[in-house]
Structure formats: C-alpha cells, structure tokens
Amino acid sequence: MRSYKATNYVVTVNMTTIFKTVIILTMAMLSIFSVTGILTSMKPEYRITSDSINQAASGVKGEVLYKLFALENRSFNTILTGEEKELPNISSLLFSVATNVSFDDPRSFLGSELPGFSIFDGNILVAGEGTDFTNMPIESVPPQEALDAENEAQLKNIEEINKGDENRDAGKSVLTTGDKKTVHLYFTHTRESYLPYLDGVSDPDSAMHSKINVTKVGDMLKADLEQLGIGTSIDKTDVIQKLNEKGLDYFSAYQESRPLVQTAMTNNKDLLYLIDIHRDSQRKNVTTTEINGKSYAKLAFVVGEEHPNYEQNLKVATELHKLLESEYKGLSRGVISKKGSGTNGKFNQDLSGNALLLEFGGVDNTFEELQRSSIAFAEIFADYYWQAEKVDHHLSPEPVRQ
C-alpha cells in the first residue's frame, strides 16, 4: 500500500512538472510568434535590420569590450590605467545602443524626427582643420524654380570668372600618360553655382545656374591635371536638364549621372580615377582658408558607405587629405562619410575603388579662390598618382617621358 502511494506521488509530481514545462514552452512559442508578427507588421523604417543592429553596435567602443574582457582575465588589467579600468555608465551605454542617441552628439536627438534632416548628417572619418559636426558639407536641395533655366538669375562679375587663368602656375611634369585619359571628371549636380556671380540671389539653396557652375571648376582642374602630365576627360552633360525632361526629383540625380560614368568606363579602358565635382552649401567662413596670404576655397571629400568599394574609396580620399595637409595646411576639410535615408549612400563610388566625390568650395567662393584650390589639388593628386603608378604599375607601358 505504501509502495503504491509513493509511486503515485512520484507520478503526480512528474505529471505536474511536465504540465508546467508544456505551459512554459507554449507561452514562449506564442511570445516569439507575437513579437515576430509585430516586427514584420511595422513600417520598414522602424523594423530591426542588420543595418540598424550594426549602427547600434558601432556605438559600443572597443575599449568597452576590452574592459569586459578584463573582468574575466585580470592580465588585461596590466596595461589599463586607473581611469581606464573604470567601466562606463551601463545605463547610458544601454540607452545609446537601444536608441542610437548619443549625449555627445546633439544631432542624434533630431535625426530620426525631422524629415530631411539626414542631408545635414554624416560621419567625420578624418577631420580637417576646424571641421566638426556643426559645419560638415551640406547636400542641400534647391527649390524647383531654381532648376528652371528659363527663370534663372542674371549673371554678374563675369570678368572675374577667368581671372585665375592668367596666373595659372601648376608647373609641368616630366611624366605623362601620353594619349591615355586616365582621370574622368563629371558633375552629378551640374548646376551648383556660386553666389558672387548670381545677381539678386542670396539663398544658398538657390545658387544654381545652367552656364556658370561647377563645370567651370572642372575645366580648371582638367587643364591643371593635364599640365602635370595626367590625361583627363570631362563630361559636362547637364544632369539637371535630364531630371527636368524626365520629371524626376533632385534626389534622382545620381540615378541619371550613373549611366554617364558607366559609358565613360566602357568606352575608355584606361580610366583609373573618377572625380565627381560638387559645391558645398556652407558659407564662406566655413569653406575658405588663407594660405601664404592668399585666399583658397576649401576642399572636402565625401565617401558613401553603402557599397563594397567603401574601404578603398576611403583609403584614396584619406591619403589625398593627408597629402593636402602636409603641403597646404587647412585646405582640406577632411573626409566625410554618408549613408542611410535621405542621402544616396553610394555616389557612384561602387563603380570603382578609385572614385571620389570632391566638394570644391562653397556658395560664397570666387573663381579666383577656386582656381588656386584647383592648382593645389592637381599638384597633390599628381604626386599621389605618379607614386601609385610607380608602386602598382597601373599603366602599361611605362609612362612616356617628354
């Protein structure tokens, strides 16, 4: 009788445990399905994606992980100072990871709330002199009326536009690419212009013109590069006109410039470098510097992060920035990366590891200042180019000597 009761008790206990386990598993499965259903029914911009996880994880610095390792293996503490041994505030860290809001960067409070705010956003990968998150290059969107060639502003100060040509002094190289065109210049935002030449225009977003614009800078740079032996092609196709003809918005500009670049690459197998020339919407105090008593329009490199060539593009831009810093201190504003909604994220740089997006000055710069910057950049680029050719043997046969 006792044996039966004992056995019956064990069976009862086992059945209770099994019942509880089944209930827990059922609740867990229901929770998983519920959470999954909620996440998949959310709007795309609010869903958890690999990109959002990566963005959150990028907020966790390597030193934090190192300190966590030190908690388990004390040998890591031997190279940490007293202050470094202190763990960061866990609540702040978790809040930053969960919300992508950083107390050190006020932009993170506003970026996801204000429509279009991301055009002012970006990451400073290499900071130039005076560059911080308050004055990074602005990819502004002009009003539609500014893109209408029939209503564009009258021109002024035309006599100054070619003033810099009289004093061009880019030197002359003993090296040359011969008949090969190895650098290609083009303009995604073709009509980006400069306020000193637009009569009655004061709004930076409206600084657009079909004739006096960044293509003039391209002409300067082409002449300066070729004077240094680097064969350069240029495509001044009016991308904005193509947008108007197709009824596309300004954000489609890269969609329209891309085929132009692809055609250039297909028709010329010698192309090694692609340079998309732009003009920043920042004002003169941000985009101008003085070197040896002369005023220069500052340069800025923009790199898109949303493509496989990102690291190679970053490498080229960073090396050019450093060379500019060594010879023309303060001329480069640095290397800025862009990605996410509200910006292209590729800038056609996925077509080549040697693709650059170069901001030449801002809305208030003059062509005289831009000319000086063109000469400086051509000089630095030529040094970089011939050194890369020497190391990588890009061209075959060896460069022709004049």
Coordinates of C-alpha atoms in Angstrom, one line a residue:
M1 CA 0.0 0.0 0.0
R2 CA 2.8 2.4 0.9
S3 CA 4.7 1.5 -2.2
Y4 CA 1.7 2.3 -4.3
K5 CA 1.2 5.7 -2.6
A6 CA 4.9 6.5 -3.1
T7 CA 4.8 5.6 -6.7
N8 CA 1.5 7.5 -7.1
Y9 CA 3.1 10.6 -5.6
V10 CA 6.2 10.4 -7.9
V11 CA 3.9 10.1 -10.9
T12 CA 1.9 13.1 -9.7
V13 CA 5.0 15.2 -9.3
N14 CA 6.3 14.2 -12.7
M15 CA 3.0 15.0 -14.4
T16 CA 2.9 18.4 -12.7
T17 CA 6.4 19.2 -13.9
I18 CA 5.6 18.1 -17.4
F19 CA 2.5 20.2 -17.4
K20 CA 4.4 23.3 -16.3
T21 CA 7.0 22.7 -18.9
V22 CA 4.5 22.4 -21.6
I23 CA 2.8 25.6 -20.5
I24 CA 6.1 27.5 -20.4
L25 CA 7.1 26.2 -23.9
T26 CA 3.7 27.1 -25.2
M27 CA 3.9 30.6 -23.8
A28 CA 7.4 31.0 -25.2
M29 CA 6.3 30.0 -28.6
L30 CA 3.3 32.3 -28.5
S31 CA 5.6 35.2 -27.4
I32 CA 8.0 34.5 -30.3
F33 CA 5.2 34.4 -32.8
S34 CA 3.7 37.6 -31.3
V35 CA 6.9 39.5 -31.3
T36 CA 7.7 38.3 -34.9
G37 CA 4.3 39.4 -36.0
I38 CA 4.7 42.8 -34.5
L39 CA 8.1 43.4 -36.1
T40 CA 7.1 42.2 -39.5
S41 CA 4.0 44.4 -39.5
M42 CA 5.9 47.5 -38.6
K43 CA 6.7 50.1 -41.2
P44 CA 10.0 49.4 -42.9
E45 CA 11.8 52.4 -41.4
Y46 CA 11.0 51.1 -37.9
R47 CA 12.0 47.4 -38.4
I48 CA 15.1 45.9 -36.9
T49 CA 17.5 45.2 -39.7
S50 CA 21.1 44.1 -40.0
D51 CA 22.0 47.8 -40.7
S52 CA 20.2 49.0 -37.5
I53 CA 21.9 46.4 -35.4
N54 CA 25.3 47.3 -36.9
Q55 CA 24.6 51.0 -36.3
A56 CA 23.7 50.3 -32.7
A57 CA 26.8 48.1 -32.2
S58 CA 29.0 50.8 -33.7
G59 CA 28.2 52.9 -30.6
V60 CA 30.0 50.4 -28.4
K61 CA 33.6 51.3 -28.4
G62 CA 36.4 48.7 -28.5
E63 CA 37.7 49.8 -25.1
V64 CA 34.4 48.8 -23.5
L65 CA 34.7 45.3 -24.8
Y66 CA 38.4 45.3 -23.6
K67 CA 37.3 46.3 -20.1
L68 CA 34.7 43.5 -20.1
F69 CA 37.4 41.0 -21.0
A70 CA 39.5 42.4 -18.1
L71 CA 36.7 41.4 -15.7
E72 CA 37.3 37.7 -16.7
N73 CA 41.0 37.8 -17.3
R74 CA 42.9 40.0 -14.9
S75 CA 46.0 40.0 -17.1
F76 CA 44.2 42.5 -19.4
N77 CA 44.4 45.0 -16.4
T78 CA 48.1 45.2 -16.6
I79 CA 48.0 47.7 -19.5
L80 CA 45.0 49.7 -18.2
T81 CA 45.4 52.8 -16.2
G82 CA 43.3 53.6 -13.2
E83 CA 40.8 55.7 -15.2
E84 CA 40.7 53.1 -18.0
K85 CA 39.8 50.3 -15.6
E86 CA 36.5 52.1 -14.7
L87 CA 33.6 50.7 -16.7
P88 CA 31.3 53.2 -18.5
N89 CA 27.9 54.1 -17.1
I90 CA 25.9 50.9 -18.0
S91 CA 22.6 52.7 -18.2
S92 CA 23.9 55.4 -20.6
L93 CA 25.6 52.6 -22.7
L94 CA 22.4 50.6 -22.9
F95 CA 20.3 53.7 -23.7
S96 CA 22.7 54.6 -26.5
V97 CA 22.7 51.1 -28.0
A98 CA 18.9 50.8 -27.8
T99 CA 18.0 54.3 -29.1
N100 CA 21.1 55.3 -31.2
V101 CA 21.0 58.5 -29.3
S102 CA 24.3 59.9 -28.1
F103 CA 24.6 62.6 -25.4
D104 CA 27.9 63.7 -27.1
D105 CA 26.2 64.4 -30.4
P106 CA 23.0 66.6 -30.4
R107 CA 22.2 65.5 -34.0
S108 CA 21.2 62.1 -32.7
F109 CA 18.3 63.6 -30.8
L110 CA 16.8 65.1 -34.0
G111 CA 18.0 63.0 -36.9
S112 CA 15.1 60.5 -36.9
E113 CA 12.4 63.0 -36.1
L114 CA 12.9 65.8 -38.6
P115 CA 12.1 65.0 -42.3
G116 CA 15.1 65.6 -44.5
F117 CA 17.4 66.2 -41.5
S118 CA 19.8 63.5 -42.8
I119 CA 21.0 65.7 -45.7
F120 CA 22.9 67.6 -43.0
D121 CA 24.1 64.5 -41.3
G122 CA 27.2 62.3 -41.8
N123 CA 30.2 60.9 -40.0
I124 CA 33.6 62.7 -39.8
L125 CA 36.0 59.9 -40.6
V126 CA 39.0 62.2 -40.9
A127 CA 38.6 65.7 -39.5
G128 CA 40.3 68.6 -41.3
E129 CA 41.2 71.9 -39.6
G130 CA 38.1 73.4 -38.0
T131 CA 35.7 70.6 -39.1
D132 CA 33.1 69.3 -36.6
F133 CA 29.5 68.1 -36.8
T134 CA 28.2 71.7 -37.0
N135 CA 29.8 72.6 -40.3
M136 CA 30.0 69.4 -42.4
P137 CA 29.2 69.6 -46.1
I138 CA 25.5 70.2 -46.8
E139 CA 23.8 68.3 -49.6
S140 CA 21.1 70.9 -50.0
V141 CA 18.0 70.5 -52.2
P142 CA 17.3 73.6 -54.4
P143 CA 13.7 74.8 -54.9
Q144 CA 12.2 73.7 -58.2
E145 CA 12.2 77.3 -59.6
A146 CA 16.0 77.4 -59.2
L147 CA 16.3 74.5 -61.5
D148 CA 14.3 76.1 -64.3
A149 CA 16.9 77.5 -66.8
E150 CA 14.3 80.0 -68.2
N151 CA 13.9 81.7 -64.8
E152 CA 17.5 81.5 -63.6
A153 CA 19.3 84.6 -62.3
Q154 CA 21.1 87.1 -64.4
L155 CA 24.9 86.9 -64.2
K156 CA 27.3 89.5 -62.7
N157 CA 31.1 89.9 -62.2
I158 CA 31.6 87.8 -65.4
E159 CA 35.0 89.5 -66.0
E160 CA 36.3 87.7 -62.8
I161 CA 35.5 84.2 -63.9
N162 CA 38.6 83.6 -65.9
K163 CA 40.8 85.9 -63.8
G164 CA 42.7 83.0 -62.3
D165 CA 43.7 81.6 -65.7
E166 CA 46.2 84.5 -66.1
N167 CA 48.2 83.3 -63.1
R168 CA 47.9 79.5 -63.5
D169 CA 51.1 78.0 -62.1
A170 CA 50.6 74.3 -61.8
G171 CA 54.1 73.5 -63.0
K172 CA 54.9 71.0 -65.7
S173 CA 55.6 67.3 -65.3
V174 CA 58.3 65.3 -67.0
L175 CA 55.9 62.3 -66.8
T176 CA 52.9 61.9 -69.0
T177 CA 50.2 59.4 -69.7
G178 CA 50.6 60.2 -73.4
D179 CA 47.3 59.8 -75.3
K180 CA 45.6 58.0 -72.5
K181 CA 42.9 59.7 -70.5
T182 CA 43.2 58.1 -67.1
V183 CA 41.1 60.6 -65.0
H184 CA 37.5 61.3 -65.7
L185 CA 35.7 64.4 -64.3
Y186 CA 31.9 64.6 -64.2
F187 CA 29.1 66.5 -62.3
T188 CA 26.1 64.9 -60.8
H189 CA 24.8 68.3 -59.5
T190 CA 25.7 70.1 -62.7
R191 CA 24.2 73.5 -62.0
E192 CA 25.6 74.0 -58.5
S193 CA 26.9 77.6 -58.8
Y194 CA 28.4 80.4 -56.7
L195 CA 26.6 83.4 -55.3
P196 CA 29.2 86.1 -56.3
Y197 CA 28.1 85.6 -59.9
L198 CA 24.3 85.4 -59.5
D199 CA 22.6 88.7 -59.5
G200 CA 19.8 89.1 -56.8
V201 CA 20.4 85.6 -55.3
S202 CA 21.3 85.3 -51.6
D203 CA 19.8 81.9 -50.6
P204 CA 22.5 79.2 -50.8
D205 CA 19.9 76.6 -51.8
S206 CA 19.0 78.7 -54.9
A207 CA 22.6 79.1 -56.0
M208 CA 22.1 77.2 -59.3
H209 CA 22.9 78.2 -62.9
S210 CA 23.0 76.3 -66.2
K211 CA 26.1 78.1 -67.5
I212 CA 28.2 79.4 -64.6
N213 CA 28.6 76.4 -62.2
V214 CA 30.9 73.7 -61.1
T215 CA 31.6 72.6 -64.7
K216 CA 33.9 75.7 -64.8
V217 CA 35.8 74.2 -61.9
G218 CA 36.1 71.0 -63.9
D219 CA 37.6 72.9 -66.8
M220 CA 40.2 74.4 -64.4
L221 CA 41.1 71.0 -62.9
K222 CA 41.3 69.3 -66.3
A223 CA 43.8 72.0 -67.5
D224 CA 45.8 71.7 -64.3
L225 CA 46.0 67.9 -64.3
E226 CA 47.0 67.8 -68.0
Q227 CA 49.7 70.4 -67.4
L228 CA 51.1 67.9 -64.9
G229 CA 51.0 65.1 -67.4
I230 CA 47.7 63.3 -66.5
G231 CA 45.4 62.8 -69.4
T232 CA 41.9 63.9 -68.3
S233 CA 38.5 63.6 -69.8
I234 CA 35.4 65.6 -68.8
D235 CA 31.7 65.1 -69.2
K236 CA 29.6 68.3 -68.7
T237 CA 26.3 66.7 -69.5
D238 CA 23.6 68.7 -67.8
V239 CA 22.2 66.1 -65.4
I240 CA 19.6 68.6 -64.1
Q241 CA 18.2 69.1 -67.5
K242 CA 17.8 65.3 -67.8
L243 CA 15.9 65.4 -64.5
N244 CA 13.6 68.1 -65.8
E245 CA 13.0 66.3 -69.0
K246 CA 12.0 63.1 -67.3
G247 CA 10.1 64.8 -64.5
L248 CA 12.4 63.4 -61.8
D249 CA 13.2 65.0 -58.5
Y250 CA 16.6 66.2 -57.4
F251 CA 17.3 63.0 -55.4
S252 CA 17.4 61.1 -58.7
A253 CA 20.5 63.0 -59.9
Y254 CA 22.8 60.0 -59.1
Q255 CA 20.5 57.7 -61.0
E256 CA 21.0 59.9 -64.1
S257 CA 24.7 60.5 -63.7
R258 CA 25.5 56.8 -63.3
P259 CA 24.9 55.8 -66.9
L260 CA 27.2 58.6 -68.0
V261 CA 30.0 57.2 -65.8
Q262 CA 29.4 53.6 -66.9
T263 CA 29.6 54.7 -70.6
A264 CA 32.8 56.5 -70.0
M265 CA 34.3 53.4 -68.3
T266 CA 33.1 51.2 -71.1
N267 CA 34.5 53.4 -73.9
N268 CA 37.8 54.0 -72.2
K269 CA 39.6 51.1 -70.6
D270 CA 42.4 53.4 -69.5
L271 CA 40.3 55.2 -66.9
L272 CA 41.7 54.8 -63.4
Y273 CA 40.1 57.6 -61.4
L274 CA 36.6 59.1 -61.3
I275 CA 36.0 62.5 -59.8
D276 CA 32.5 63.9 -59.2
I277 CA 32.9 67.6 -58.6
H278 CA 30.4 69.4 -56.3
R279 CA 29.9 72.7 -54.5
D280 CA 29.0 72.8 -50.8
S281 CA 26.1 74.9 -49.5
Q282 CA 28.1 76.1 -46.4
R283 CA 29.0 79.8 -46.2
K284 CA 32.4 81.4 -46.7
N285 CA 33.7 81.3 -43.1
V286 CA 33.5 77.5 -43.3
T287 CA 34.6 77.0 -46.9
T288 CA 37.5 79.4 -47.2
T289 CA 41.1 79.5 -45.8
E290 CA 44.1 81.7 -46.2
I291 CA 47.5 80.1 -47.2
N292 CA 50.6 82.2 -47.6
G293 CA 48.5 85.4 -47.7
K294 CA 46.2 84.1 -50.4
S295 CA 42.5 83.0 -50.2
Y296 CA 41.6 79.4 -51.2
A297 CA 38.3 77.6 -51.5
K298 CA 38.4 74.6 -49.1
L299 CA 38.0 71.1 -50.4
A300 CA 36.1 68.2 -48.8
F301 CA 36.0 64.5 -49.6
V302 CA 32.7 62.7 -49.3
V303 CA 32.5 58.9 -49.2
G304 CA 29.4 56.8 -49.5
E305 CA 29.4 53.8 -47.1
E306 CA 26.7 51.7 -48.7
H307 CA 28.8 49.7 -51.2
P308 CA 31.6 47.1 -51.3
N309 CA 34.3 49.6 -52.5
Y310 CA 33.8 51.8 -49.4
E311 CA 37.1 51.0 -47.8
Q312 CA 39.2 51.5 -50.9
N313 CA 37.4 54.8 -51.7
L314 CA 38.1 55.9 -48.1
K315 CA 41.7 54.9 -48.4
V316 CA 42.2 57.1 -51.5
A317 CA 40.4 60.0 -50.0
T318 CA 42.3 59.8 -46.7
E319 CA 45.7 59.6 -48.4
L320 CA 44.9 62.7 -50.6
H321 CA 43.6 64.5 -47.5
K322 CA 46.9 63.8 -45.7
L323 CA 49.0 64.9 -48.6
L324 CA 47.0 68.2 -48.8
E325 CA 47.5 68.7 -45.1
S326 CA 51.3 68.3 -45.5
E327 CA 51.6 70.9 -48.3
Y328 CA 48.5 73.1 -47.9
K329 CA 47.6 73.1 -44.2
G330 CA 43.9 73.8 -43.7
L331 CA 42.9 73.4 -47.4
S332 CA 41.1 70.1 -46.8
R333 CA 38.1 70.0 -44.5
G334 CA 38.5 66.2 -44.2
V335 CA 36.8 63.0 -45.2
I336 CA 33.1 62.7 -44.5
S337 CA 31.0 59.6 -44.9
K338 CA 27.3 59.4 -45.7
K339 CA 24.7 56.6 -45.6
G340 CA 21.1 56.0 -44.7
S341 CA 17.8 57.5 -45.7
G342 CA 17.9 61.0 -47.2
T343 CA 21.2 60.5 -49.0
N344 CA 22.4 58.4 -51.9
G345 CA 24.9 56.3 -49.9
K346 CA 26.8 55.2 -53.0
F347 CA 27.5 58.3 -55.1
N348 CA 28.5 56.0 -58.0
Q349 CA 31.6 55.1 -56.0
D350 CA 30.6 51.4 -56.1
L351 CA 31.7 51.5 -59.8
S352 CA 35.4 51.9 -58.8
G353 CA 37.6 51.8 -55.8
N354 CA 39.2 55.0 -57.1
A355 CA 36.1 57.1 -57.3
L356 CA 36.0 60.5 -55.5
L357 CA 33.3 63.0 -54.6
L358 CA 35.0 66.3 -54.2
E359 CA 33.4 69.4 -52.8
F360 CA 35.1 72.5 -54.3
G361 CA 34.4 75.4 -52.0
G362 CA 31.0 76.8 -51.0
V363 CA 28.3 79.1 -52.3
D364 CA 30.4 82.3 -51.5
N365 CA 33.7 81.3 -53.0
T366 CA 35.1 83.1 -56.1
F367 CA 36.6 81.5 -59.2
E368 CA 39.9 83.1 -58.3
E369 CA 39.8 81.2 -55.0
L370 CA 38.6 78.0 -56.7
Q371 CA 41.5 78.3 -59.3
R372 CA 44.1 78.4 -56.5
S373 CA 42.5 75.3 -55.0
S374 CA 42.4 73.5 -58.4
I375 CA 46.1 74.1 -58.9
A376 CA 46.9 72.9 -55.3
F377 CA 44.7 69.8 -55.7
A378 CA 46.1 68.9 -59.1
E379 CA 49.7 69.2 -57.7
I380 CA 48.9 66.9 -54.8
F381 CA 46.9 64.5 -56.9
A382 CA 49.7 64.3 -59.5
D383 CA 52.2 63.4 -56.7
Y384 CA 49.8 60.7 -55.4
Y385 CA 49.0 59.5 -59.0
W386 CA 52.6 59.0 -60.1
Q387 CA 53.6 57.4 -56.8
A388 CA 50.7 54.9 -57.2
E389 CA 51.7 54.2 -60.8
K390 CA 55.2 53.5 -59.6
V391 CA 54.1 51.1 -57.0
D392 CA 51.1 49.4 -58.7
H393 CA 52.2 49.7 -62.4
H394 CA 48.7 50.9 -63.4
L395 CA 49.8 52.0 -66.8
S396 CA 51.5 49.8 -69.4
P397 CA 53.9 50.5 -70.9
E398 CA 55.9 52.8 -68.5
P399 CA 54.8 56.5 -68.6
V400 CA 56.2 58.3 -71.6
R401 CA 58.7 61.0 -70.7
Q402 CA 58.6 64.3 -72.5

